[in-house]
């Protein structure tokens, strides 16, 4: 078998390579033809006119619309990412608990919020508190509601006046992003921990570690490396999902760049969409690059790299050898 062979497939031979090259060239030509046809069509409709692109070279457009929208997008994404990761870690580990009274409710919460579309969560966070808070204010829980909002809601700009709660668009977007993406990350954490070979935990238990120590010192450090690609992918999804704030008039990048700019500059919707898309692509590529660096660094770290004994993970040491790989003294 060739050295280039993979465990999943054999390396292609000369005929297969020629066929692959022909298909690649044909696909590239097809893509070029489609792009060229689209560009010619847009040109016929005057979409490449300078007046439509000129606003994006105006400093005022960037200073007053695009950059504030970008800041709102990054602000919501950053806060939601931190809270979603915390949510995912807490509920992911809770689903691994030996106690049913912890594991079952955690599973119900995760599955419930995974099943609800993100847009509905944002709508619920934005509209429901304003409707039900007056009823709660007149009940015995009215004082608790006010204390709760004053203690925690103020951080997100949530206010309560005369028993009526007002949720700003920023808080509603963050709320929806945290619950939905946090539930997905909880499953990532649970699957990441379960993917570690059983021999790792058995070895840790054999030297007297309790479950808390096994999870904290052995399983989680190794699971971080396994989970990193999935976590990064979900954070990219979270960043793009901030655009749903457009529905409740949250002033994020899509709202500012795709709605307000065309409304004020000759309805240049296509140009605005291209510019906004390029910004999103640049941000996501930067996020993926940082994550890849972190993943590479964690794989090189002794604390997060799983070491094996013998020929397989968790395999017992060879006869006459200690766990450290040294011959015990006699």
Coordinates of C-alpha atoms in Angstrom, one line a residue:
X1 CA 0.0 0.0 0.0
X2 CA 1.3 3.5 -0.8
X3 CA 2.5 5.7 2.0
X4 CA -0.1 8.2 1.0
X5 CA -2.9 5.8 1.7
X6 CA -5.3 6.7 4.5
X7 CA -7.1 4.5 6.9
X8 CA -10.4 5.6 5.2
X9 CA -9.4 5.3 1.5
X10 CA -6.5 4.3 -0.7
X11 CA -4.4 6.8 -2.5
X12 CA -5.7 7.4 -6.0
X13 CA -3.8 5.9 -8.9
X14 CA -2.7 7.6 -12.2
X15 CA -6.1 7.2 -13.8
X16 CA -8.0 8.4 -10.8
X17 CA -5.7 11.4 -10.5
X18 CA -6.3 12.3 -14.1
X19 CA -10.0 12.0 -13.6
X20 CA -9.9 14.2 -10.5
X21 CA -7.8 16.8 -12.3
X22 CA -10.3 16.9 -15.2
X23 CA -13.3 17.2 -12.8
X24 CA -11.5 19.9 -10.8
X25 CA -10.7 21.9 -13.9
X26 CA -14.3 21.5 -15.2
X27 CA -15.8 22.6 -11.9
X28 CA -13.5 25.7 -11.8
X29 CA -14.5 26.6 -15.3
X30 CA -18.1 26.3 -14.4
X31 CA -17.7 28.5 -11.4
X32 CA -15.8 31.1 -13.4
X33 CA -18.5 31.1 -16.1
X34 CA -21.3 31.6 -13.5
X35 CA -19.5 34.4 -11.7
X36 CA -18.7 36.1 -15.1
X37 CA -22.3 35.8 -16.2
X38 CA -23.5 37.3 -12.9
X39 CA -21.0 40.1 -13.1
X40 CA -22.0 40.9 -16.7
X41 CA -25.7 40.9 -15.7
X42 CA -25.0 43.3 -12.7
X43 CA -22.9 45.5 -15.0
X44 CA -25.8 45.8 -17.5
X45 CA -28.1 46.9 -14.6
X46 CA -25.6 49.5 -13.6
X47 CA -24.7 47.9 -10.2
X48 CA -21.0 48.7 -10.7
X49 CA -21.6 52.4 -11.0
X50 CA -19.2 54.5 -8.9
X51 CA -22.0 56.4 -7.1
X52 CA -23.3 53.1 -5.6
X53 CA -19.9 52.2 -4.1
X54 CA -18.8 55.7 -3.2
X55 CA -20.6 55.8 0.2
X56 CA -18.4 53.0 1.5
X57 CA -15.3 55.3 1.0
X58 CA -17.0 58.0 3.0
X59 CA -15.6 58.3 6.5
X60 CA -18.9 59.5 7.9
X61 CA -20.7 56.4 6.8
X62 CA -18.2 54.2 8.6
X63 CA -18.0 56.4 11.7
X64 CA -21.8 56.9 12.1
X65 CA -23.2 53.6 10.8
X66 CA -21.0 50.7 10.0
X67 CA -18.4 50.9 12.9
X68 CA -21.1 51.4 15.6
X69 CA -23.0 48.5 14.1
X70 CA -19.9 46.4 14.1
X71 CA -19.2 47.4 17.7
X72 CA -22.7 46.3 18.8
X73 CA -22.3 43.0 17.0
X74 CA -18.9 42.3 18.6
X75 CA -20.2 43.4 22.0
X76 CA -23.2 41.1 21.9
X77 CA -21.2 38.2 20.5
X78 CA -18.4 38.6 23.1
X79 CA -20.7 38.7 26.1
X80 CA -23.0 35.9 24.7
X81 CA -19.9 33.7 24.0
X82 CA -18.6 33.9 27.5
X83 CA -22.0 33.2 29.1
X84 CA -22.8 30.5 26.6
X85 CA -19.5 28.7 27.3
X86 CA -20.2 28.9 31.1
X87 CA -23.7 27.7 30.5
X88 CA -22.4 24.8 28.4
X89 CA -19.8 23.8 30.9
X90 CA -22.2 23.8 33.9
X91 CA -25.0 22.0 32.2
X92 CA -22.7 19.7 30.2
X93 CA -21.0 18.5 33.4
X94 CA -24.4 18.3 35.1
X95 CA -25.6 15.9 32.5
X96 CA -22.7 13.6 33.5
X97 CA -23.6 13.6 37.1
X98 CA -24.2 10.4 38.9
X99 CA -27.2 11.9 40.7
X100 CA -30.5 11.7 38.8
X101 CA -31.9 14.9 40.5
X102 CA -29.1 16.8 38.8
X103 CA -28.7 14.9 35.6
X104 CA -32.4 14.8 34.6
X105 CA -33.3 18.5 35.1
X106 CA -30.1 19.5 33.3
X107 CA -30.9 17.3 30.4
X108 CA -34.4 18.7 30.2
X109 CA -33.1 22.3 30.1
X110 CA -30.6 21.5 27.4
X111 CA -33.0 19.6 25.2
X112 CA -35.7 22.2 25.7
X113 CA -33.6 25.2 24.6
X114 CA -32.0 23.2 21.8
X115 CA -35.4 22.5 20.4
X116 CA -36.6 26.1 20.3
X117 CA -35.6 28.3 17.3
X118 CA -33.2 31.1 18.3
X119 CA -35.5 33.8 16.8
X120 CA -38.4 32.7 19.1
X121 CA -36.1 32.9 22.1
X122 CA -35.2 36.5 21.2
X123 CA -38.9 37.4 20.7
X124 CA -39.8 35.8 24.1
X125 CA -37.0 37.7 25.9
X126 CA -38.0 41.0 24.3
X127 CA -41.8 40.9 24.6
X128 CA -42.9 38.4 27.3
X129 CA -41.4 40.2 30.4
X130 CA -43.2 43.4 29.5
X131 CA -46.5 41.5 29.4
X132 CA -46.3 39.3 32.5
X133 CA -44.3 41.6 34.9
X134 CA -47.4 43.7 35.9
X135 CA -49.2 40.5 36.9
X136 CA -46.2 39.3 39.0
X137 CA -45.9 42.8 40.5
X138 CA -49.3 42.5 42.0
X139 CA -48.7 39.1 43.4
X140 CA -46.6 38.1 46.5
X141 CA -43.6 37.7 44.2
X142 CA -43.6 41.4 43.3
X143 CA -40.8 42.3 45.7
X144 CA -38.7 39.4 44.5
X145 CA -39.2 40.4 40.9
X146 CA -38.0 44.0 41.6
X147 CA -35.0 42.8 43.6
X148 CA -34.1 40.3 40.9
X149 CA -34.2 42.9 38.1
X150 CA -32.3 45.5 40.1
X151 CA -29.6 43.0 41.1
X152 CA -29.0 41.2 37.8
X153 CA -31.0 42.9 35.1
X154 CA -29.2 46.3 35.4
X155 CA -26.0 44.7 34.0
X156 CA -27.8 44.2 30.7
X157 CA -29.8 47.4 30.8
X158 CA -33.1 45.8 32.0
X159 CA -35.3 48.2 33.9
X160 CA -38.4 48.0 36.0
X161 CA -40.8 50.9 36.4
X162 CA -44.2 50.7 38.2
X163 CA -43.9 46.9 38.0
X164 CA -43.3 46.8 34.3
X165 CA -40.1 45.3 33.0
X166 CA -38.5 46.8 29.9
X167 CA -35.9 44.6 28.1
X168 CA -33.6 46.4 25.7
X169 CA -32.8 44.8 22.4
X170 CA -29.2 44.1 23.4
X171 CA -30.4 42.0 26.4
X172 CA -32.9 40.1 24.4
X173 CA -30.3 39.2 21.7
X174 CA -27.8 38.1 24.4
X175 CA -30.4 36.1 26.2
X176 CA -31.4 34.2 23.1
X177 CA -27.8 33.5 22.0
X178 CA -26.8 32.3 25.5
X179 CA -29.7 29.8 25.9
X180 CA -29.6 28.4 22.4
X181 CA -25.8 28.2 21.9
X182 CA -25.2 27.3 25.5
X183 CA -27.4 24.3 25.1
X184 CA -25.5 23.2 22.0
X185 CA -22.2 23.7 23.8
X186 CA -23.5 21.6 26.7
X187 CA -23.8 18.7 24.4
X188 CA -20.3 19.4 23.0
X189 CA -18.9 19.3 26.5
X190 CA -20.7 16.1 27.4
X191 CA -19.6 14.4 24.2
X192 CA -16.1 15.7 24.6
X193 CA -15.7 14.2 28.0
X194 CA -17.3 10.9 27.0
X195 CA -14.9 10.7 24.0
X196 CA -11.9 10.3 26.4
X197 CA -10.9 6.6 26.6
X198 CA -12.2 4.9 29.7
X199 CA -8.8 3.8 30.7
X200 CA -7.9 7.4 31.5
X201 CA -10.5 7.6 34.2
X202 CA -9.8 4.1 35.5
X203 CA -6.2 4.9 35.9
X204 CA -7.0 8.1 37.8
X205 CA -9.4 6.2 40.1
X206 CA -6.8 3.5 40.7
X207 CA -4.4 6.1 42.2
X208 CA -7.1 7.3 44.6
X209 CA -8.6 10.3 42.9
X210 CA -12.3 11.1 43.5
X211 CA -14.7 11.9 40.7
X212 CA -14.2 15.6 41.1
X213 CA -10.4 15.2 40.8
X214 CA -10.7 12.8 37.8
X215 CA -12.9 15.3 36.0
X216 CA -10.8 18.3 36.8
X217 CA -7.3 16.9 36.5
X218 CA -7.6 14.2 33.9
X219 CA -10.7 14.3 31.7
X220 CA -11.4 18.0 31.2
X221 CA -7.8 19.0 30.2
X222 CA -7.8 16.3 27.5
X223 CA -11.4 17.0 26.4
X224 CA -10.6 20.7 25.8
X225 CA -8.4 19.7 22.9
X226 CA -11.1 17.4 21.5
X227 CA -13.9 20.0 21.9
X228 CA -12.0 23.0 20.5
X229 CA -13.0 22.6 16.8
X230 CA -16.7 22.2 17.8
X231 CA -16.6 25.1 20.2
X232 CA -15.0 27.4 17.6
X233 CA -17.6 26.4 15.0
X234 CA -20.4 27.1 17.4
X235 CA -18.9 30.5 18.4
X236 CA -18.8 31.4 14.7
X237 CA -22.5 30.5 14.4
X238 CA -23.2 32.6 17.5
X239 CA -21.4 35.6 15.9
X240 CA -23.4 35.3 12.7
X241 CA -26.7 34.8 14.7
X242 CA -26.3 38.3 16.2
X243 CA -27.7 39.4 12.8
X244 CA -31.1 38.2 14.1
X245 CA -31.2 41.3 16.3
X246 CA -32.2 43.0 13.0
X247 CA -35.8 41.7 13.7
X248 CA -36.1 43.7 17.0
X249 CA -34.2 46.7 15.7
X250 CA -31.0 46.0 17.5
X251 CA -28.4 48.3 15.9
X252 CA -25.9 45.6 14.9
X253 CA -23.9 45.3 11.7
X254 CA -26.6 44.0 9.5
X255 CA -29.1 46.6 10.7
X256 CA -26.6 49.5 10.3
X257 CA -24.8 48.4 7.1
X258 CA -27.6 46.6 5.2
X259 CA -30.6 48.6 6.1
X260 CA -29.6 52.1 7.0
X261 CA -26.9 52.7 4.4
X262 CA -29.1 51.7 1.4
X263 CA -32.0 53.8 2.8
X264 CA -29.8 56.9 2.8
X265 CA -27.6 56.2 -0.3
X266 CA -29.5 55.4 -3.4
X267 CA -30.8 52.0 -2.4
X268 CA -27.4 50.3 -2.9
X269 CA -28.6 47.0 -1.4
X270 CA -26.2 44.7 -3.3
X271 CA -23.2 46.8 -2.6
X272 CA -24.1 47.0 1.1
X273 CA -24.6 43.3 1.3
X274 CA -21.2 42.6 -0.3
X275 CA -19.5 45.0 2.1
X276 CA -21.3 43.5 5.2
X277 CA -20.6 40.0 4.0
X278 CA -16.8 40.7 3.6
X279 CA -16.7 42.2 7.2
X280 CA -18.4 39.1 8.6
X281 CA -16.0 36.8 6.7
X282 CA -13.0 38.7 8.0
X283 CA -14.2 38.5 11.6
X284 CA -15.0 34.8 11.4
X285 CA -11.6 34.0 9.7
X286 CA -9.8 35.9 12.5
X287 CA -11.8 34.0 15.1
X288 CA -11.0 30.7 13.4
X289 CA -7.3 31.6 13.1
X290 CA -7.1 32.5 16.9
X291 CA -8.9 29.2 17.7
X292 CA -6.5 27.2 15.6
X293 CA -3.5 28.7 17.3
X294 CA -5.1 27.9 20.7
X295 CA -5.8 24.3 19.6
X296 CA -2.3 23.8 18.3
X297 CA -0.8 25.2 21.5
X298 CA -3.1 23.0 23.7
X299 CA -2.1 19.9 21.7
X300 CA 1.6 20.7 22.5
X301 CA 0.9 21.3 26.2
X302 CA 1.6 18.4 28.6
X303 CA -1.5 19.2 30.6
X304 CA -3.9 18.8 27.6
X305 CA -2.2 16.0 25.7
X306 CA -3.3 12.5 26.4
X307 CA -0.3 10.2 27.1
X308 CA -0.6 6.5 26.3
X309 CA 1.0 3.6 28.0
X310 CA 2.3 0.7 25.9
X311 CA 0.5 0.4 22.6
X312 CA -2.9 1.8 23.5
X313 CA -4.6 4.4 25.7
X314 CA -4.9 3.1 29.2
X315 CA -2.9 -0.1 28.5
X316 CA -1.1 -1.5 31.5
X317 CA 2.7 -1.1 31.7
X318 CA 4.9 -3.8 30.2
X319 CA 6.1 -6.5 32.6
X320 CA 8.9 -5.4 34.8
X321 CA 8.2 -1.7 34.2
X322 CA 6.6 0.8 36.5
X323 CA 3.9 3.3 35.4
X324 CA 6.6 5.9 34.8
X325 CA 8.4 3.6 32.4
X326 CA 11.3 2.7 34.7
X327 CA 12.4 -0.6 36.0
X328 CA 11.4 -0.8 39.7
X329 CA 14.2 -1.3 42.1
X330 CA 14.6 -4.6 43.8

